[in-house]
Amino acid sequence: MTLPYPKKKDPQKRTVVPTLPPAMRSRAALGLSVAAAEGRFALQHCGECGAVQYPPRDACHACLSHDLSWKDTKPYGKLLAETRIHASPDPYFRERLPWRMGSVQLKAGPVVLAHLVGVGRGDRVRVDLRLDRAGQGVMVALPEHRSDDMEDDPVLRAMGTHPKHRRVLISDATHPVTRPLIDALFAAGAAHVFAGVPEMWRRPHGLSALDGLENVSLLPLDVTDPQSLKEAASEIGGKVDILINTARHIRPGGVLGHDTTAARDEMEVNALGLMRLAQAFGPGMAGRTADGVNSAAAFVTILSAHALSPDPAYGAFNASQAAARSVAQTLRAEFAPSGLRMACVYTGPTEDEWHQPLPPPKVAPKALARAVVDGLQQGLEDIFCGDVARDLADRWRSDPGLLEREITGGGA
Amino acid sequence: MSGAPYDGIVLTCPVTVPYVRYSNETAHWWIARGLRGTLDAAGLKPGQIDGLSVSSFTLFPDTPVGLAQHLGLSLRYLDTIPMGGASGVVAARRAARAVQAGDADIVACVAGDANRIDSFRQLLSAFSRFSLDAAYPYGYGGPNATFALIMDAYMAEYGARREDFGRIAVAQRANALRNPHALMKKPLSLDDYLNARMISDPVALFDCVMPCAGVEAFLVMREDEALRRNLPFARIRGSIERHNAYAGDPVQLRGGWAVDIDTLYAQAGCGPQDMDLLQTYDDYPVISMMQIEDLGFCEKGGGAEFVRTHDLTIGGDFPHNTSGGQLSTGQAGAAGGYLGMVEAIRQVTGQAGPTQVADARLAMVSGFGMVNYDRGVCSGVAILEGAA
């Protein structure tokens, strides 16, 4: 299956109003969405008897224990039964009929209902847990062995954020990730990349890496300057399908021993800049989430993993990252009714001048670019790039108080 | 172990208020009409009953006691059976025990639902937590998709073909044509069935019921009370219910009936060969076929062969869903779970009129209800005997 590049949009036609699949879930079932946001396949496991269960419950169906936790689970099984739905009262599915779904007996135990992509009754399948357009985790049964163009399937395309045929805006081309990010986006099939350049007049460092690239347009864009955002949005706002915010202002240093000048600049770029960028491009993107093959799909921002818990050596910067994370979480809620995905890419220290004295492991720009594009291809919402970020996130999830004490001293 | 016999207790005054595809009236309105109908048949005033068992999906925001006050009833037995297609059997057997124990003298059992233009979609949208969490997000096919998976697996397992299910639907339509209240008025041929548009493969249009508004009701009282009032009545020879049976089956190819069927026949002192007619819960023909097997009329997997070799119409050798069932009369919400029970009472008391099976004395009524995730979880069966 090969997804054709869409024809030019007919400006006289009304843009399709986005509809969403059913979004309501019980509290227990939200665990699926948490796992799907990170690309994990997790089910409820009983801490007492070990039973694995689905649908999610508030007590173990085997022993009534309430000691339940979400654990990564082997996603393999067999398709028991299938159907093709031709009639649905739900507006989202009505627009996409017929719709295939079926029941899968997982090797782990439970039977799950799932969307079907490229599989039929009796097949061995691998089940992905993915976010759907409503931002909820859903099961998708796929062949055990995947082909490259499987993501072109309308089911995955409708729920995903794949860059193929999409037009991408990178907000700040001076970030070292830009060139590898452009390469990875084109490798994934992106149609065009717009790259914003702050203070274009002084020809900032890093732009030479972009010289001579096809299908890349540079444009003046400064996330601290509302006028430049307004101009950029009026120029290309209707053509941005994926926005990747790379704007970053970073200076080492904690809170004491400095004035607040650097901290103010960090807040301006990292937190308020994200806000301004979202205000300029977000509503337009949110209105175009059902706009055919190259519909608007995702708004991505890159954050330090220390947004979760600060490293005092970068205390002021991390404060701006925590603020930006909070802004992103609100944006996620505000984008939800449109189905526009808000993705956060958390990275460990990056391989650049501002982290020069730090020991490895550090995240190379190429690795960061890979994480962003992988995340888009899988439709993730929370992406952790590099060992430092993954380790930090694991520790933060298990005990944020302990993590803080480990980072700030005392952790041997 | 079989339960104690239902000695001295009878079911009487079966009432069906004709269904309407869409109605702006509320569940309260429909239930009041059903209640009035069954009381009128008994010559009773509302103040003369002391028990009520109600089943309805559309009473919200009222609970049964809100309904009781709404309808001006003072009761010492008030029950609600939220079991969809199993409601009729379960309401009857519980009310019978209450009357037998002296907790009530006369219990009115009633099931009814409203159906406004958007009611069905709204009912689906909040049907159950597992449905919300784990079924609707996958194409929102509602029960059609759930039973499509069951039918797909059943066909693959037992080699049943679409025309086998078609025989059930076609026979019921023939029965319905004799029932003036059935919503479906046109004859249905096997070709019509086979050529109908697909709804959710392999479920096609005539595998599906039509949601509508309506109500069904009957009374439970002591036999002496019925005799005193000169009312035709039916006795309960035996009954069973079972919920969430065979939870470990990966796909529902059998229902809770199979767990307790021997107990039922032992209690009733008869066997499947003694039944003059069968009322199954027919939300989909595959479920009727499953009941024919699980109730012992043929062996497991033999349902398709059974319907090929039997005549399921009123005048046939295996009268089945004599009023036309839900497939041809419509599904009035919870009243769908009463339809077979009310028709069976009419049949064994000789009051079925145009759908009457000649010399019907013993009837089996089977219920099946509540799709919670991937299957129906409630089941119940009763064997009724006319008092002749």
Coordinates of C-alpha atoms in Angstrom, one line a residue, chain B residues 12-303:
Chain B
T12 CA -51.4 -14.2 34.5
C13 CA -52.7 -11.3 32.6
P14 CA -50.1 -11.0 29.9
V15 CA -50.2 -7.6 28.1
T16 CA -48.3 -6.2 25.2
V17 CA -48.9 -2.5 24.3
P18 CA -48.2 -2.3 20.6
Y19 CA -44.8 -1.0 19.8
V20 CA -44.0 2.2 18.0
R21 CA -40.7 2.8 16.0
Y22 CA -40.2 6.3 17.5
S23 CA -42.3 7.8 20.2
N24 CA -41.9 11.1 22.1
E25 CA -43.5 9.5 25.1
T26 CA -41.4 8.6 28.2
A27 CA -40.7 5.3 29.8
H28 CA -43.0 6.4 32.6
W29 CA -45.8 6.8 30.1
W30 CA -45.2 3.4 28.5
I31 CA -44.9 1.6 31.8
A32 CA -48.1 3.2 33.1
R33 CA -49.9 1.9 30.0
G34 CA -48.5 -1.6 30.4
L35 CA -49.4 -1.6 34.1
R36 CA -52.9 -0.3 33.5
G37 CA -53.3 -3.0 30.8
T38 CA -52.4 -5.9 33.0
L39 CA -54.4 -4.6 36.0
D40 CA -57.5 -4.1 33.7
A41 CA -57.1 -7.6 32.5
A42 CA -57.3 -8.8 36.2
G43 CA -60.0 -6.3 37.2
L44 CA -57.7 -4.7 39.7
K45 CA -57.1 -1.1 40.8
P46 CA -53.6 0.2 41.3
G47 CA -54.1 0.3 45.1
Q48 CA -54.8 -3.5 45.1
I49 CA -51.3 -4.6 44.1
D50 CA -48.5 -4.5 46.7
G51 CA -45.5 -5.5 44.5
L52 CA -43.8 -4.1 41.5
S53 CA -40.9 -5.4 39.4
V54 CA -39.7 -3.0 36.8
S55 CA -37.1 -3.2 34.0
S56 CA -36.3 -0.1 31.9
F57 CA -33.2 1.6 30.5
T58 CA -34.8 5.0 30.1
L59 CA -36.3 5.9 33.5
F60 CA -33.4 8.3 34.2
P61 CA -33.2 10.3 36.4
D62 CA -35.8 8.2 38.2
T63 CA -35.2 5.0 40.1
P64 CA -38.0 2.4 40.5
V65 CA -39.1 4.1 43.7
G66 CA -39.4 7.4 41.9
L67 CA -41.5 5.6 39.3
A68 CA -43.6 4.1 42.2
Q69 CA -44.4 7.6 43.5
H70 CA -44.9 8.9 39.9
L71 CA -47.5 6.2 39.4
G72 CA -49.1 6.5 42.9
L73 CA -48.2 3.0 44.0
S74 CA -47.7 2.0 47.6
L75 CA -45.7 -1.2 47.7
R76 CA -44.2 -3.7 50.1
Y77 CA -42.2 -5.4 47.3
L78 CA -40.2 -3.3 44.8
D79 CA -37.6 -4.8 42.6
T80 CA -35.7 -3.8 39.5
I81 CA -34.2 -6.3 37.1
P82 CA -31.6 -4.5 35.0
M83 CA -30.8 -7.6 33.0
G84 CA -32.0 -6.6 29.5
G85 CA -33.0 -9.7 27.7
A86 CA -33.0 -11.9 30.8
S87 CA -35.3 -9.6 32.7
G88 CA -38.6 -11.4 32.0
V89 CA -37.5 -14.7 33.3
V90 CA -35.6 -13.3 36.3
A91 CA -38.5 -10.9 37.2
A92 CA -41.0 -13.8 37.1
R93 CA -38.9 -16.3 39.2
R94 CA -38.1 -13.7 41.9
A95 CA -41.6 -12.3 42.1
A96 CA -42.9 -15.9 42.4
R97 CA -40.6 -16.5 45.4
A98 CA -41.7 -13.2 47.0
V99 CA -45.4 -14.2 46.7
Q100 CA -44.7 -17.7 47.7
A101 CA -43.0 -16.5 50.9
G102 CA -45.8 -14.0 51.7
D103 CA -43.7 -10.9 51.2
A104 CA -46.3 -9.8 48.6
D105 CA -49.7 -10.8 47.4
I106 CA -49.8 -9.5 43.8
V107 CA -46.7 -8.4 42.0
A108 CA -47.0 -6.6 38.7
C109 CA -44.0 -7.3 36.5
V110 CA -43.4 -4.7 33.8
A111 CA -40.7 -3.8 31.3
G112 CA -40.8 -0.8 28.9
D113 CA -38.7 1.8 27.3
A114 CA -39.0 5.0 25.4
N115 CA -37.5 5.5 22.0
R116 CA -37.0 9.0 20.9
I117 CA -35.1 9.8 17.7
D118 CA -31.6 9.8 19.4
S119 CA -32.4 7.5 22.3
F120 CA -30.6 4.4 21.0
R121 CA -27.3 6.2 20.4
Q122 CA -27.5 7.8 23.8
L123 CA -28.4 4.4 25.5
L124 CA -25.4 2.8 23.8
S125 CA -23.1 5.7 24.8
A126 CA -23.3 4.9 28.5
F127 CA -24.3 1.2 28.4
S128 CA -21.4 -0.2 30.5
R129 CA -17.9 0.6 31.6
F130 CA -16.3 -2.2 29.7
S131 CA -18.1 -1.1 26.6
L132 CA -16.9 2.5 27.0
D133 CA -13.3 1.5 27.8
A134 CA -12.8 -1.5 25.5
A135 CA -15.5 -1.9 22.8
Y136 CA -16.9 1.4 21.6
P137 CA -13.5 2.9 20.7
Y138 CA -13.1 0.2 18.1
G139 CA -15.5 1.4 15.4
Y140 CA -18.5 2.0 17.6
G141 CA -20.5 -0.8 16.0
G142 CA -22.6 -1.3 19.1
P143 CA -24.0 -4.8 19.7
N144 CA -24.0 -5.4 15.9
A145 CA -20.2 -5.6 16.0
T146 CA -20.1 -7.6 19.2
F147 CA -22.4 -10.2 17.8
A148 CA -20.7 -10.1 14.4
L149 CA -17.5 -11.4 16.2
I150 CA -19.5 -14.1 17.9
M151 CA -21.3 -15.1 14.7
D152 CA -17.9 -15.1 12.8
A153 CA -16.3 -17.3 15.4
Y154 CA -19.4 -19.6 15.6
M155 CA -19.6 -20.1 11.8
A156 CA -15.9 -20.9 11.7
E157 CA -16.1 -23.3 14.6
Y158 CA -19.3 -25.2 13.7
G159 CA -19.6 -24.7 9.9
A160 CA -22.9 -22.8 10.1
R161 CA -23.8 -20.8 7.1
R162 CA -25.6 -17.5 6.7
E163 CA -28.6 -19.3 5.2
D164 CA -28.9 -21.3 8.5
F165 CA -29.4 -18.1 10.4
G166 CA -31.6 -16.9 7.7
R167 CA -34.0 -19.8 8.3
I168 CA -34.6 -18.5 11.8
A169 CA -35.2 -14.9 10.7
V170 CA -37.5 -16.0 7.8
A171 CA -39.6 -18.3 10.0
Q172 CA -40.0 -15.5 12.6
R173 CA -41.2 -13.1 9.9
A174 CA -43.8 -15.6 8.8
N175 CA -45.0 -15.8 12.4
A176 CA -44.9 -12.0 12.7
L177 CA -47.2 -11.7 9.7
R178 CA -49.9 -13.3 11.8
N179 CA -49.3 -10.8 14.7
P180 CA -51.1 -7.6 13.9
H181 CA -48.8 -5.7 16.4
A182 CA -45.5 -6.6 14.7
L183 CA -43.6 -3.6 13.3
M184 CA -42.4 -5.7 10.3
K185 CA -45.3 -6.2 7.9
K186 CA -43.6 -7.4 4.8
P187 CA -42.9 -11.0 4.0
L188 CA -39.2 -12.0 4.2
S189 CA -37.6 -14.6 1.9
L190 CA -34.4 -16.4 2.3
D191 CA -33.1 -14.5 -0.7
D192 CA -34.1 -11.2 0.9
Y193 CA -32.2 -12.2 4.0
L194 CA -29.1 -13.3 2.1
N195 CA -29.1 -10.2 -0.2
A196 CA -29.6 -7.7 2.5
R197 CA -26.9 -5.1 3.1
M198 CA -24.1 -5.9 5.5
I199 CA -24.2 -4.1 8.8
S200 CA -21.1 -5.6 10.4
D201 CA -19.9 -8.7 8.6
P202 CA -21.3 -11.4 8.8
V203 CA -24.3 -9.6 10.5
A204 CA -26.6 -8.3 7.8
L205 CA -29.7 -6.1 8.0
F206 CA -32.2 -9.0 8.9
D207 CA -29.9 -10.3 11.6
C208 CA -30.6 -7.0 13.5
V209 CA -33.6 -5.9 15.6
M210 CA -35.2 -2.6 15.2
P211 CA -35.1 -0.4 18.3
C212 CA -38.6 0.9 19.2
A213 CA -40.8 2.0 22.1
G214 CA -43.1 -0.3 23.9
V215 CA -44.0 -2.2 27.0
E216 CA -44.8 -5.7 28.2
A217 CA -46.4 -6.8 31.5
F218 CA -47.9 -9.6 33.5
L219 CA -49.0 -10.4 37.0
V220 CA -47.6 -12.8 39.6
M221 CA -50.1 -14.0 42.3
R222 CA -51.2 -17.0 44.3
E223 CA -53.2 -19.6 42.3
D224 CA -56.2 -19.2 44.6
E225 CA -56.3 -15.5 43.9
A226 CA -56.3 -16.2 40.1
L227 CA -59.0 -18.8 40.5
R228 CA -61.1 -16.5 42.6
R229 CA -60.8 -13.8 39.8
N230 CA -61.4 -16.4 37.1
L231 CA -58.1 -15.6 35.3
P232 CA -56.4 -18.0 32.9
F233 CA -52.9 -18.6 34.3
A234 CA -49.6 -20.4 33.8
R235 CA -47.5 -22.2 36.4
I236 CA -43.7 -22.2 36.6
R237 CA -42.5 -25.8 36.3
G238 CA -38.9 -24.7 36.7
S239 CA -36.5 -21.9 36.2
I240 CA -32.8 -21.1 36.3
E241 CA -30.6 -18.0 36.0
R242 CA -26.8 -17.7 35.5
H243 CA -24.6 -14.7 35.1
N244 CA -21.1 -14.3 33.7
A245 CA -20.8 -18.0 32.9
Y246 CA -17.8 -19.5 31.1
A247 CA -15.8 -16.3 31.6
G248 CA -12.7 -18.1 30.4
D249 CA -14.1 -18.9 27.0
P250 CA -12.2 -16.7 24.5
V251 CA -15.3 -16.1 22.4
Q252 CA -18.9 -16.7 23.5
L253 CA -19.9 -19.9 21.7
R254 CA -22.2 -21.0 24.6
G255 CA -24.2 -19.2 27.2
G256 CA -25.1 -19.6 30.9
W257 CA -28.1 -21.8 30.0
A258 CA -25.8 -24.7 29.5
V259 CA -24.5 -24.6 33.1
D260 CA -27.8 -25.3 34.7
I261 CA -30.0 -26.9 32.1
D262 CA -30.0 -30.3 33.7
T263 CA -31.1 -28.8 37.0
L264 CA -33.9 -27.1 35.2
Y265 CA -35.2 -30.2 33.6
A266 CA -34.9 -32.1 36.8
Q267 CA -36.9 -29.4 38.6
A268 CA -39.5 -29.3 35.9
G269 CA -39.8 -33.1 35.6
C270 CA -39.7 -33.0 31.8
G271 CA -37.3 -32.8 28.9
P272 CA -36.8 -30.8 25.7
Q273 CA -39.0 -33.2 23.8
D274 CA -42.0 -32.3 25.9
M275 CA -42.0 -28.6 24.9
D276 CA -44.8 -27.4 22.7
L277 CA -43.0 -24.2 21.8
L278 CA -39.8 -22.3 22.5
Q279 CA -39.3 -18.6 23.0
T280 CA -35.6 -17.7 22.7
Y281 CA -34.0 -14.3 23.1
D282 CA -33.4 -13.3 19.5
D283 CA -31.3 -10.2 19.5
Y284 CA -29.4 -12.0 16.7
P285 CA -30.3 -15.4 15.1
V286 CA -26.9 -16.8 16.2
I287 CA -28.0 -16.3 19.8
S288 CA -31.2 -18.2 19.1
M289 CA -29.2 -21.0 17.5
M290 CA -26.9 -21.1 20.5
Q291 CA -29.9 -21.4 22.8
I292 CA -31.5 -24.2 20.8
E293 CA -28.2 -26.1 21.5
D294 CA -27.6 -25.1 25.1
L295 CA -31.2 -25.8 26.1
G296 CA -30.8 -29.4 24.9
F297 CA -32.8 -29.5 21.7
C298 CA -29.8 -30.7 19.8
E299 CA -26.1 -31.2 20.6
K300 CA -23.5 -28.4 20.6
G301 CA -22.7 -27.3 17.1
G302 CA -25.8 -29.0 15.8
G303 CA -27.9 -25.8 15.7

